[in-house]
Tab-separated table of C-alpha atoms in Angstrom:
chain	number	residue	atom	x	y	z
Q	199	MET	CA	21.655	-18.496	8.244
Q	200	GLY	CA	25.333	-16.619	8.035
Q	201	ARG	CA	23.906	-13.948	6.831
Q	202	PHE	CA	22.962	-12.662	9.228
Q	203	ASN	CA	25.735	-13.256	11.932
Q	204	ILE	CA	26.659	-9.302	11.866
Q	205	PHE	CA	23.642	-8.995	13.930
Q	206	TYR	CA	23.670	-12.056	16.232
Q	207	MET	CA	25.643	-15.025	16.828
Q	208	ALA	CA	23.865	-18.108	16.955
Q	209	GLY	CA	24.310	-20.151	19.537
Q	210	THR	CA	22.266	-23.048	21.460
Q	211	TYR	CA	19.064	-21.571	23.588
Q	212	ASP	CA	18.470	-22.913	27.073
Q	213	MET	CA	15.398	-21.591	27.342
Q	214	THR	CA	15.366	-21.985	30.519
Q	215	LYS	CA	17.872	-20.057	31.588
Q	216	VAL	CA	16.864	-16.949	29.753
Q	217	GLU	CA	16.683	-13.738	31.379
Q	218	LYS	CA	13.141	-12.025	30.910
Q	219	SER	CA	14.090	-8.531	29.714
Q	220	PRO	CA	11.255	-7.005	27.497
Q	221	ALA	CA	11.329	-6.681	23.972
Q	222	LYS	CA	13.600	-4.491	21.980
Q	223	ARG	CA	11.657	-2.236	19.184
Q	224	LEU	CA	14.813	-0.392	17.303
Q	225	PRO	CA	15.322	-3.780	14.966
Q	226	GLN	CA	10.875	-3.935	14.654
Q	227	TYR	CA	11.565	-0.421	13.728
Q	228	GLY	CA	14.012	-0.912	11.296
Q	229	GLY	CA	13.061	-4.030	9.525
Q	230	ALA	CA	9.894	-2.592	8.520
Q	231	PHE	CA	11.192	0.794	7.285
Q	232	THR	CA	13.625	-0.876	4.908
Q	233	ALA	CA	10.906	-3.652	4.186
Q	234	CYS	CA	8.689	-0.641	3.221
Q	235	LEU	CA	11.346	1.115	1.516
Q	236	SER	CA	9.509	-0.992	-1.383
Q	237	GLY	CA	7.144	1.005	-0.490
Q	238	LEU	CA	9.023	4.444	-1.292
Q	239	ALA	CA	10.000	3.025	-4.699
Q	240	PHE	CA	6.479	1.691	-5.639
Q	241	GLY	CA	4.784	4.866	-5.195
Q	242	THR	CA	7.740	6.791	-7.847
Q	243	ILE	CA	6.503	3.829	-9.617
Q	244	LEU	CA	2.912	5.004	-9.473
Q	245	ALA	CA	3.698	8.945	-9.639
Q	246	TRP	CA	6.038	8.593	-12.903
Q	247	THR	CA	3.894	9.114	-15.444
Q	248	SER	CA	1.918	12.157	-14.067
Q	249	PRO	CA	5.065	14.199	-14.546
Q	250	ALA	CA	7.064	12.209	-17.640
Q	251	GLY	CA	3.751	12.143	-19.382
Q	252	PRO	CA	4.022	15.824	-20.351
Q	253	LEU	CA	7.449	15.478	-21.454
Q	254	LEU	CA	7.602	12.796	-23.750
Q	255	GLU	CA	4.509	15.060	-25.575
Q	256	ASP	CA	7.291	17.127	-25.823
Q	257	GLY	CA	10.511	15.345	-26.896
Q	258	SER	CA	12.258	15.182	-24.188
Q	259	ALA	CA	13.206	11.314	-24.824
Q	260	GLY	CA	14.702	12.223	-27.898
Q	261	PHE	CA	11.552	10.748	-29.567
Q	262	PRO	CA	8.266	11.446	-30.958
Q	263	VAL	CA	5.616	10.383	-28.639
Q	264	SER	CA	2.144	10.537	-29.165
Q	265	THR	CA	-1.013	11.274	-26.821
Q	266	TYR	CA	-2.082	7.447	-27.043
Q	267	GLU	CA	1.072	5.610	-26.359
Q	268	VAL	CA	1.595	8.442	-23.399
Q	269	SER	CA	-1.815	6.509	-22.483
Q	270	VAL	CA	-0.424	3.167	-23.215
Q	271	ILE	CA	2.763	3.493	-21.025
Q	272	GLY	CA	0.393	5.114	-18.000
Q	273	SER	CA	-2.517	1.805	-18.486
Q	274	LEU	CA	0.551	-0.740	-18.725
Q	275	MET	CA	2.103	-0.441	-14.666
Q	276	PRO	CA	-2.076	-1.520	-13.317
Q	277	ILE	CA	-1.734	-4.147	-15.878
Q	278	GLY	CA	1.862	-5.586	-14.594
Q	279	GLY	CA	1.150	-5.270	-11.583
Q	280	ALA	CA	-2.542	-6.643	-11.382
Q	281	ILE	CA	-0.725	-9.983	-13.312
Q	282	SER	CA	1.949	-10.144	-11.024
Q	283	SER	CA	-0.101	-9.935	-7.875
Q	284	VAL	CA	-1.441	-14.028	-7.602
Q	285	PRO	CA	1.976	-15.321	-8.581
Q	286	THR	CA	3.498	-13.911	-6.544
Q	287	GLY	CA	1.513	-14.349	-3.205
Q	288	PHE	CA	2.103	-17.894	-4.443
Q	289	LEU	CA	6.275	-17.387	-4.048
Q	290	THR	CA	5.980	-15.070	-1.338
Q	291	ASP	CA	4.420	-18.434	0.749
Q	292	ARG	CA	6.749	-20.897	-0.847
Q	293	PHE	CA	10.203	-19.022	-0.752
Q	294	GLY	CA	9.892	-16.871	1.891
Q	295	ARG	CA	8.961	-12.684	2.239
Q	296	ARG	CA	12.549	-11.828	2.443
Q	297	THR	CA	13.356	-13.325	-0.339
Q	298	VAL	CA	10.840	-12.538	-2.938
Q	299	LEU	CA	11.362	-8.634	-1.751
Q	300	LEU	CA	14.730	-9.161	-2.696
Q	301	SER	CA	14.233	-10.415	-6.151
Q	302	ILE	CA	12.087	-7.824	-7.105
Q	303	VAL	CA	15.079	-5.513	-7.430
Q	304	PRO	CA	17.118	-6.683	-10.003
Q	305	ILE	CA	14.130	-6.815	-12.084
Q	306	LEU	CA	12.944	-3.441	-10.985
Q	307	LEU	CA	16.011	-2.193	-12.464
Q	308	VAL	CA	16.119	-3.580	-15.630
Q	309	GLY	CA	12.527	-2.024	-16.181
Q	310	TRP	CA	14.384	1.675	-15.199
Q	311	GLY	CA	16.965	0.184	-17.096
Q	312	LEU	CA	15.113	-0.015	-20.496
Q	313	ILE	CA	13.044	3.429	-19.941
Q	314	ILE	CA	15.622	5.361	-18.718
Q	315	TRP	CA	17.783	3.985	-22.368
Q	316	ALA	CA	14.915	4.272	-24.175
Q	317	THR	CA	15.544	4.079	-27.888
Q	318	SER	CA	12.065	3.668	-29.007
Q	319	VAL	CA	8.998	4.038	-27.380
Q	320	GLU	CA	8.207	0.057	-27.213
Q	321	MET	CA	11.410	0.372	-24.882
Q	322	MET	CA	9.010	2.149	-22.817
Q	323	PHE	CA	6.540	-0.050	-22.795
Q	324	VAL	CA	8.245	-3.036	-21.485
Q	325	GLY	CA	9.951	-0.567	-18.991
Q	326	ARG	CA	6.719	0.328	-18.076
Q	327	PHE	CA	4.882	-3.123	-17.376
Q	328	ILE	CA	8.009	-4.549	-15.534
Q	329	THR	CA	7.835	-1.728	-13.256
Q	330	GLY	CA	4.432	-2.292	-13.081
Q	331	MET	CA	4.558	-5.931	-11.896
Q	332	CYS	CA	7.559	-5.199	-9.430
Q	333	GLY	CA	5.011	-2.746	-7.663
Q	334	GLY	CA	2.416	-5.555	-7.799
Q	335	SER	CA	4.821	-7.392	-6.270
Q	336	ILE	CA	5.589	-5.248	-3.196
Q	337	CYS	CA	2.127	-4.453	-2.497
Q	338	VAL	CA	2.007	-8.415	-1.576
Q	339	THR	CA	4.246	-8.488	-0.094
Q	340	ALA	CA	6.350	-6.040	2.141
Q	341	PRO	CA	2.977	-5.779	4.187
Q	342	VAL	CA	2.979	-9.211	4.774
Q	343	PHE	CA	6.681	-8.834	5.824
Q	344	THR	CA	5.902	-5.935	8.280
Q	345	THR	CA	3.085	-7.408	10.374
Q	346	GLU	CA	5.183	-10.254	11.074
Q	347	ILE	CA	7.708	-9.573	12.315
Q	348	ALA	CA	5.960	-7.257	14.453
Q	349	GLN	CA	4.564	-6.891	18.413
Q	350	LYS	CA	1.283	-6.344	18.499
Q	351	GLU	CA	1.862	-3.170	20.554
Q	352	ILE	CA	3.303	-1.505	17.259
Q	353	ARG	CA	1.693	-3.420	14.543
Q	354	GLY	CA	-0.320	-1.392	13.433
Q	355	GLU	CA	2.373	1.677	13.531
Q	356	LEU	CA	4.783	-0.493	11.449
Q	357	ALA	CA	2.195	-1.523	8.912
Q	358	SER	CA	1.664	2.403	8.220
Q	359	TYR	CA	4.955	2.709	7.110
Q	360	PHE	CA	4.263	1.247	3.507
Q	361	GLN	CA	1.251	3.617	3.184
Q	362	LEU	CA	3.755	6.355	5.201
Q	363	LEU	CA	5.997	5.385	2.373
Q	364	LEU	CA	4.469	4.825	-0.964
Q	365	SER	CA	3.084	8.753	-0.366
Q	366	ALA	CA	6.961	10.386	0.187
Q	367	GLY	CA	7.530	8.266	-3.009
Q	368	ILE	CA	4.296	9.958	-4.617
Q	369	VAL	CA	5.876	13.458	-3.875
Q	370	LEU	CA	10.011	12.234	-4.424
Q	371	ALA	CA	8.416	11.785	-8.145
Q	372	PHE	CA	5.995	14.872	-8.413
Q	373	VAL	CA	8.838	17.468	-7.548
Q	374	ALA	CA	11.369	15.702	-9.205
Q	375	GLY	CA	9.276	15.600	-12.790
Q	376	SER	CA	8.828	19.396	-11.693
Q	377	GLN	CA	12.469	20.120	-11.617
Q	378	LEU	CA	13.883	17.852	-13.538
Q	379	ASN	CA	13.750	16.354	-17.555
Q	380	VAL	CA	12.607	12.267	-18.100
Q	381	PHE	CA	16.029	11.360	-18.012
Q	382	TYR	CA	17.247	12.154	-14.739
Q	383	LEU	CA	13.626	11.681	-13.316
Q	384	SER	CA	14.100	8.184	-13.811
Q	385	ILE	CA	16.816	8.341	-12.886
Q	386	VAL	CA	16.085	9.122	-9.351
Q	387	CYS	CA	13.114	6.788	-9.375
Q	388	ALA	CA	16.156	3.705	-10.037
Q	389	VAL	CA	17.974	5.024	-6.882
Q	390	VAL	CA	15.723	4.479	-4.757
Q	391	PRO	CA	15.337	0.345	-5.365
Q	392	ILE	CA	18.988	0.395	-4.375
Q	393	ILE	CA	19.032	1.789	-1.971
Q	394	PHE	CA	15.927	-0.553	-0.229
Q	395	GLY	CA	17.911	-4.061	-1.599
Q	396	VAL	CA	21.298	-2.607	0.335
Q	397	THR	CA	19.528	-1.862	3.612
Q	398	PHE	CA	17.047	-4.555	3.251
Q	399	PHE	CA	20.002	-7.174	2.349
Q	400	PHE	CA	20.689	-7.369	6.526
Q	401	PHE	CA	17.415	-8.421	8.264
Q	402	PRO	CA	16.225	-11.416	8.191
Q	403	GLU	CA	13.176	-13.309	7.434
Q	404	THR	CA	10.136	-13.591	9.677
Q	405	PRO	CA	9.534	-15.872	12.373
Q	406	VAL	CA	5.757	-16.098	11.114
Q	407	TYR	CA	6.825	-17.832	7.828
Q	408	TYR	CA	9.551	-20.454	9.294
Q	409	LEU	CA	6.880	-21.640	11.427
Q	410	ASN	CA	4.428	-22.577	8.346
Q	411	ARG	CA	7.883	-24.146	6.398
Q	412	GLY	CA	8.972	-25.820	9.357
Q	413	ARG	CA	11.623	-24.365	11.149
Q	414	ARG	CA	10.817	-23.830	14.866
Q	415	GLU	CA	15.042	-23.107	15.080
Q	416	SER	CA	15.188	-20.742	12.285
Q	417	ALA	CA	11.837	-18.744	13.995
Q	418	ILE	CA	13.615	-18.293	17.214
Q	419	LYS	CA	16.893	-17.057	15.703
Q	420	SER	CA	14.581	-14.332	14.164
Q	421	LEU	CA	12.632	-13.952	17.251
Q	422	LYS	CA	15.679	-13.253	18.907
Q	423	PHE	CA	16.623	-10.772	16.482
Q	424	TYR	CA	14.028	-8.838	16.113
Q	425	ARG	CA	13.351	-8.265	19.854
Q	426	GLY	CA	16.930	-8.250	21.538
Q	427	LYS	CA	18.975	-11.976	22.300
Q	428	ASP	CA	17.430	-11.270	26.242
Q	429	TYR	CA	14.199	-11.289	25.299
Q	430	ASP	CA	11.696	-14.779	26.837
Q	431	PHE	CA	10.599	-15.374	23.316
Q	432	GLN	CA	8.202	-18.416	25.182
Q	433	GLU	CA	4.773	-16.871	25.038
Q	434	GLU	CA	5.065	-15.896	21.450
Q	435	LEU	CA	6.700	-18.139	20.145
Q	436	SER	CA	3.322	-20.444	21.465
Q	437	GLU	CA	1.140	-17.502	20.265
Q	438	LEU	CA	2.859	-17.442	16.986
Q	439	GLU	CA	2.462	-21.770	16.574
Q	440	GLU	CA	-0.752	-21.764	17.397
Q	441	SER	CA	-1.506	-18.785	14.845
Q	442	SER	CA	0.134	-20.449	11.660
Q	443	SER	CA	-1.551	-23.982	11.943
Q	444	GLU	CA	1.316	-25.414	11.740
Q	445	ARG	CA	0.944	-27.787	15.177
Q	446	SER	CA	-2.884	-27.758	15.207
Q	447	ASN	CA	-3.615	-28.341	11.192
Q	448	ALA	CA	-0.750	-29.475	10.095
Q	449	GLN	CA	-2.754	-32.171	8.413
Q	450	GLU	CA	-4.829	-29.254	6.853
Q	451	SER	CA	-4.207	-27.802	3.401
Q	452	LYS	CA	-4.233	-24.579	1.985
Q	453	TRP	CA	-7.881	-25.042	0.626
Q	454	ASP	CA	-9.140	-26.222	3.793
Q	455	VAL	CA	-7.487	-23.083	5.424
Q	456	PHE	CA	-9.668	-21.102	2.973
Q	457	THR	CA	-12.944	-23.027	2.640
Q	458	SER	CA	-13.030	-22.600	7.090
Q	459	LYS	CA	-15.050	-20.310	8.553
Q	460	HIS	CA	-12.244	-17.948	9.146
Q	461	GLY	CA	-10.420	-18.242	6.071
Q	462	LYS	CA	-14.081	-17.082	3.771
Q	463	LYS	CA	-14.894	-14.514	6.553
Q	464	ALA	CA	-11.556	-12.803	6.352
Q	465	PHE	CA	-10.839	-13.697	2.185
Q	466	TYR	CA	-14.432	-11.634	1.927
Q	467	LEU	CA	-13.309	-9.097	4.103
Q	468	SER	CA	-10.079	-8.290	2.134
Q	469	ILE	CA	-11.520	-8.059	-1.080
Q	470	LEU	CA	-14.568	-5.640	0.098
Q	471	LEU	CA	-11.727	-3.601	1.801
Q	472	MET	CA	-9.903	-3.115	-1.062
Q	473	THR	CA	-12.675	-2.564	-3.321
Q	474	PHE	CA	-14.333	0.091	-1.329
Q	475	GLN	CA	-10.493	1.864	-0.696
Q	476	GLN	CA	-10.413	2.012	-4.772
Q	477	PHE	CA	-14.250	2.743	-5.722
Q	478	CYS	CA	-14.111	5.604	-2.707
Q	479	GLY	CA	-12.844	8.123	-5.378
Q	480	ILE	CA	-8.892	8.472	-4.080
Q	481	ASN	CA	-7.950	8.342	-7.712
Q	482	ALA	CA	-10.686	10.706	-9.162
Q	483	CYS	CA	-10.137	12.852	-6.921
Q	484	THR	CA	-6.701	13.105	-7.624
Q	485	PHE	CA	-7.045	13.039	-11.292
Q	486	TYR	CA	-9.757	16.123	-11.060
Q	487	SER	CA	-7.273	18.133	-9.138
Q	488	THR	CA	-6.572	20.098	-11.213
Q	489	THR	CA	-9.577	20.910	-12.047
Q	490	ILE	CA	-10.626	21.735	-8.686
Q	491	PHE	CA	-7.186	23.836	-7.756
Q	492	GLN	CA	-8.335	25.979	-10.682
Q	493	SER	CA	-11.714	26.513	-9.956
Q	494	ALA	CA	-11.019	27.687	-6.415
Q	495	GLY	CA	-9.668	30.616	-8.696
Q	496	SER	CA	-5.886	29.370	-8.000
Q	497	SER	CA	-3.053	30.728	-10.176
Q	498	LEU	CA	-0.929	27.059	-9.455
Q	499	GLU	CA	0.936	25.599	-12.741
Q	500	PRO	CA	-0.790	21.797	-12.513
Q	501	ARG	CA	3.047	21.012	-12.209
Q	502	TYR	CA	2.955	22.747	-8.854
Q	503	ALA	CA	-1.126	21.403	-7.792
Q	504	THR	CA	0.034	17.758	-8.309
Q	505	VAL	CA	3.018	18.279	-5.997
Q	506	ILE	CA	0.817	19.992	-3.308
Q	507	VAL	CA	-1.658	16.878	-3.314
Q	508	GLY	CA	1.171	14.908	-3.018
Q	509	VAL	CA	2.333	16.616	0.457
Q	510	MET	CA	-1.303	16.531	2.421
Q	511	GLN	CA	-1.107	12.821	1.203
Q	512	LEU	CA	2.097	12.379	2.774
Q	513	ALA	CA	1.026	14.379	5.678
Q	514	GLY	CA	-2.275	12.292	6.654
Q	515	ALA	CA	-0.058	8.734	6.573
Q	516	ILE	CA	2.348	10.486	9.403
Q	517	VAL	CA	-1.165	11.168	11.108
Q	518	ALA	CA	-1.774	8.105	10.754
Q	519	MET	CA	1.657	5.995	11.446
Q	520	LEU	CA	1.047	8.098	15.066
Q	521	LEU	CA	-2.621	6.840	15.617
Q	522	VAL	CA	-3.237	3.773	14.174
Q	523	ASP	CA	-2.495	2.249	17.461
Q	524	ARG	CA	-3.691	4.452	19.872
Q	525	LEU	CA	-7.186	4.982	18.330
Q	526	GLY	CA	-7.688	1.043	16.855
Q	527	ARG	CA	-7.967	0.517	13.366
Q	528	VAL	CA	-11.866	0.545	12.787
Q	529	ILE	CA	-11.689	4.486	13.960
Q	530	LEU	CA	-9.530	5.442	11.637
Q	531	LEU	CA	-11.580	3.650	9.090
Q	532	GLY	CA	-14.667	5.104	9.472
Q	533	THR	CA	-13.637	8.203	9.985
Q	534	SER	CA	-12.004	8.146	6.890
Q	535	ALA	CA	-14.969	6.974	4.798
Q	536	ALA	CA	-17.295	9.412	6.807
Q	537	ALA	CA	-15.028	12.652	6.010
Q	538	MET	CA	-15.013	11.643	2.467
Q	539	ALA	CA	-18.348	11.432	2.145
Q	540	ILE	CA	-18.660	14.545	3.122
Q	541	SER	CA	-15.860	15.685	0.766
Q	542	SER	CA	-17.253	14.229	-2.294
Q	543	PHE	CA	-20.326	15.776	-0.971
Q	544	LEU	CA	-18.896	18.636	-0.964
Q	545	ILE	CA	-17.082	18.968	-4.447
Q	546	GLY	CA	-20.141	17.315	-5.588
Q	547	GLY	CA	-22.078	20.481	-4.562
Q	548	TYR	CA	-20.252	23.102	-5.419
Q	549	PHE	CA	-20.454	21.755	-9.543
Q	550	PHE	CA	-23.375	20.399	-9.554
Q	551	ILE	CA	-24.507	23.891	-9.074
Q	552	LYS	CA	-22.196	25.391	-11.745
Q	553	GLU	CA	-23.336	23.051	-14.427
Q	554	TYR	CA	-26.471	23.850	-13.364
Q	555	ASN	CA	-26.656	27.536	-12.915
Q	556	LEU	CA	-28.521	27.113	-9.882
Q	557	MET	CA	-27.032	30.047	-8.222
Q	558	ASP	CA	-23.692	32.963	-8.501
Q	559	ALA	CA	-21.155	29.702	-7.318
Q	560	THR	CA	-18.550	33.063	-7.680
Q	561	ALA	CA	-18.860	32.818	-3.323
Q	562	LEU	CA	-17.705	29.298	-3.104
Q	563	SER	CA	-15.203	28.795	-4.575
Q	564	TRP	CA	-13.244	27.659	-1.850
Q	565	LEU	CA	-15.685	25.312	-1.477
Q	566	PRO	CA	-14.138	22.398	-3.292
Q	567	LEU	CA	-10.664	23.185	-2.774
Q	568	VAL	CA	-11.042	22.497	0.696
Q	569	GLY	CA	-13.018	19.712	-0.253
Q	570	GLU	CA	-10.180	18.113	-1.915
Q	571	CYS	CA	-7.468	18.299	1.262
Q	572	VAL	CA	-10.202	17.121	3.571
Q	573	PHE	CA	-10.392	14.428	0.825
Q	574	VAL	CA	-7.047	13.387	0.635
Q	575	VAL	CA	-5.768	14.220	3.335
Q	576	MET	CA	-8.374	11.556	5.521
Q	577	PHE	CA	-7.935	9.308	3.030
Q	578	SER	CA	-4.100	9.085	3.620
Q	579	VAL	CA	-5.370	9.021	7.355
Q	580	GLY	CA	-8.120	5.762	6.897
Q	581	TYR	CA	-8.332	3.406	3.995
Q	582	GLY	CA	-5.088	4.433	2.737
Q	583	PRO	CA	-2.647	2.698	4.686
Q	584	VAL	CA	-5.409	0.576	7.333
Q	585	PRO	CA	-6.690	-1.706	4.406
Q	586	TRP	CA	-3.126	-3.018	4.140
Q	587	ALA	CA	-2.582	-3.435	8.053
Q	588	ILE	CA	-5.272	-5.100	8.441
Q	589	MET	CA	-4.857	-7.520	6.005
Q	590	PRO	CA	-1.911	-9.415	6.827
Q	591	GLU	CA	-3.506	-9.773	10.625
Q	592	ILE	CA	-7.109	-11.290	9.772
Q	593	ASN	CA	-6.575	-13.851	7.613
Q	594	PRO	CA	-4.974	-17.491	8.258
Q	595	SER	CA	-0.609	-16.659	8.258
Q	596	ARG	CA	-1.144	-19.858	5.936
Q	597	ILE	CA	-2.184	-18.098	2.922
Q	598	VAL	CA	-1.920	-14.789	3.704
Q	599	GLY	CA	0.114	-14.212	1.172
Q	600	ILE	CA	-2.703	-15.827	-2.058
Q	601	VAL	CA	-5.263	-13.565	-0.182
Q	602	GLN	CA	-2.866	-10.313	0.097
Q	603	SER	CA	-2.273	-11.323	-4.444
Q	604	VAL	CA	-6.232	-11.749	-5.155
Q	605	ALA	CA	-6.767	-8.651	-3.053
Q	606	CYS	CA	-3.957	-6.663	-4.852
Q	607	VAL	CA	-5.222	-7.570	-8.210
Q	608	VAL	CA	-8.660	-6.469	-6.799
Q	609	ASN	CA	-7.528	-3.290	-5.834
Q	610	TRP	CA	-5.175	-3.299	-9.590
Q	611	VAL	CA	-8.759	-3.779	-11.429
Q	612	CYS	CA	-10.523	-1.100	-8.929
Q	613	ALA	CA	-8.216	1.272	-9.429
Q	614	PHE	CA	-8.135	0.842	-13.369
Q	615	LEU	CA	-12.187	0.967	-13.976
Q	616	VAL	CA	-12.573	4.103	-11.478
Q	617	THR	CA	-9.477	5.912	-13.432
Q	618	LYS	CA	-10.739	4.835	-16.533
Q	619	PHE	CA	-14.560	5.514	-16.440
Q	620	PHE	CA	-14.357	8.688	-14.650
Q	621	PRO	CA	-13.629	11.330	-17.117
Q	622	GLU	CA	-16.552	9.411	-19.514
Q	623	LEU	CA	-19.113	9.483	-16.505
Q	624	VAL	CA	-17.963	13.583	-16.269
Q	625	GLU	CA	-18.797	13.240	-19.143
Q	626	VAL	CA	-22.298	11.987	-19.815
Q	627	ILE	CA	-23.546	13.082	-16.454
Q	628	GLY	CA	-21.684	16.263	-15.120
Q	629	ALA	CA	-18.883	16.479	-11.962
Q	630	GLY	CA	-21.312	17.486	-9.603
Q	631	LEU	CA	-23.631	14.257	-10.063
Q	632	THR	CA	-20.392	11.595	-9.915
Q	633	PHE	CA	-19.312	13.226	-7.114
Q	634	PHE	CA	-22.750	11.766	-4.975
Q	635	ILE	CA	-21.945	8.919	-6.255
Q	636	PHE	CA	-18.581	9.085	-4.643
Q	637	ALA	CA	-20.316	10.091	-1.799
Q	638	LEU	CA	-22.770	7.579	-1.555
Q	639	ILE	CA	-20.734	5.023	-1.844
Q	640	GLY	CA	-18.471	6.996	1.114
Q	641	THR	CA	-21.781	6.857	2.704
Q	642	ILE	CA	-21.790	2.935	2.479
Q	643	THR	CA	-18.358	2.035	3.472
Q	644	THR	CA	-19.065	4.381	6.703
Q	645	VAL	CA	-21.283	1.527	7.631
Q	646	PHE	CA	-19.065	-2.152	6.540
Q	647	SER	CA	-16.336	-0.254	8.262
Q	648	PHE	CA	-17.969	-0.215	11.802
Q	649	LYS	CA	-20.054	-2.985	11.360
Q	650	ALA	CA	-18.539	-5.444	9.717
Q	651	VAL	CA	-14.781	-4.851	10.334
Q	652	PRO	CA	-13.432	-6.849	13.015
Q	653	GLU	CA	-10.989	-4.271	15.981
Q	654	THR	CA	-7.509	-6.129	15.874
Q	655	ASN	CA	-5.711	-3.267	17.320
Q	656	GLY	CA	-3.793	-4.744	20.875
Q	657	LYS	CA	-4.525	-8.291	19.756
Q	658	SER	CA	-2.011	-11.116	19.327
Q	659	LEU	CA	-2.433	-12.634	15.841
Q	660	GLU	CA	-3.455	-16.197	18.457
Q	661	GLU	CA	-6.300	-13.792	19.630
Q	662	ILE	CA	-7.443	-12.092	16.352
Q	663	GLN	CA	-7.306	-16.174	15.076
Q	664	SER	CA	-10.244	-16.620	17.815
Q	665	LEU	CA	-12.175	-13.361	16.779
Q	666	MET	CA	-12.408	-14.305	13.399
Q	667	SER	CA	-13.051	-17.720	13.606
Q	668	ARG	CA	-16.570	-16.945	16.296
């Protein structure tokens, strides 16, 4: 515990003499932001292939890379992410959220190092697989850490940092890739995890993790760090002890927790949130963005079009951060899904008219561009960040790492399926009908969001547990 002494001098706690004081929020903002710098690193991992692919085919790497090999480089990232997600959940629950996040840094640097100094395409394959594994681990761990250090009043805002910085990482990679070659683009991406590791090192583990491991004194120290030394932590500590299941369910195994009414309900909701997040069509919409811009008569180069899409995602994430604790999770989810459904319908309608020559579509050339912009922004307002915020809230703390890992695997698999089969579906039935399918899924997602997802805004973890057990 000595590494935390630069922020807080450990001592003996006399709870009867603690002067009541409002909790400080700056340490919580700092902890959440630095933890979610891992999301910035993940964003660069996600986006790297888009600018790097054409550069690799043009010989930027210094050795020949075929179109097929570029596709393999791209696909190895989600495969690595899916493989690492499940063990990360167990490691997070066993060794701690902070420890796992920090251990990702050297592994990620090895991956980027293989890409930066690659002398063959095989080295890039291995490097891309390793960075993908690190990305999967980040998805599992960072949202849990952020949720567990936050007060209920700002928990949604802090949880939205993950999507915000992920979007910023995508923009960073797109901008760097539009100006630099693969070597320097990869160096820029490799610098991000270094910044994350150096800044995050000085923040302690979450109090929830310590309570789950039976380390009450460590939990108190963590609470005092994130709330301030004069904060009266007794009430919050009591609530955290209840929600951790450490006192009331000490003899209950993780399997018992998982198969309880609360555990099963939270698990199914988590899986559905991840499934709808991908099947709403965000990756397809992003994948088709160049064609949509061209259909709208835009003369922008594809590399600049992708930058615009990335900036729109970032703008939406900023809006989500400002609204999630004011409007609530359900409103943002439902509104986001409805807007994406309408956008998909508009994009699909334009392409359907054009493909079947129902009328002159020239006058409607603005429609796909507007639909694309609305879709991307509204995804980032709701279904981008909110599922990551809700999952750690609704799941029992003793199994949240495991559930988060399984949900991440589902997310990776769904993303792969959409990305893989979207072009083939467009070729077989046309872009119009394909986007109509996404509109239908968006409609179903809207109903699911308003009817099945519980509102967790402003509730303590204990209150959420009670809500989920009904």
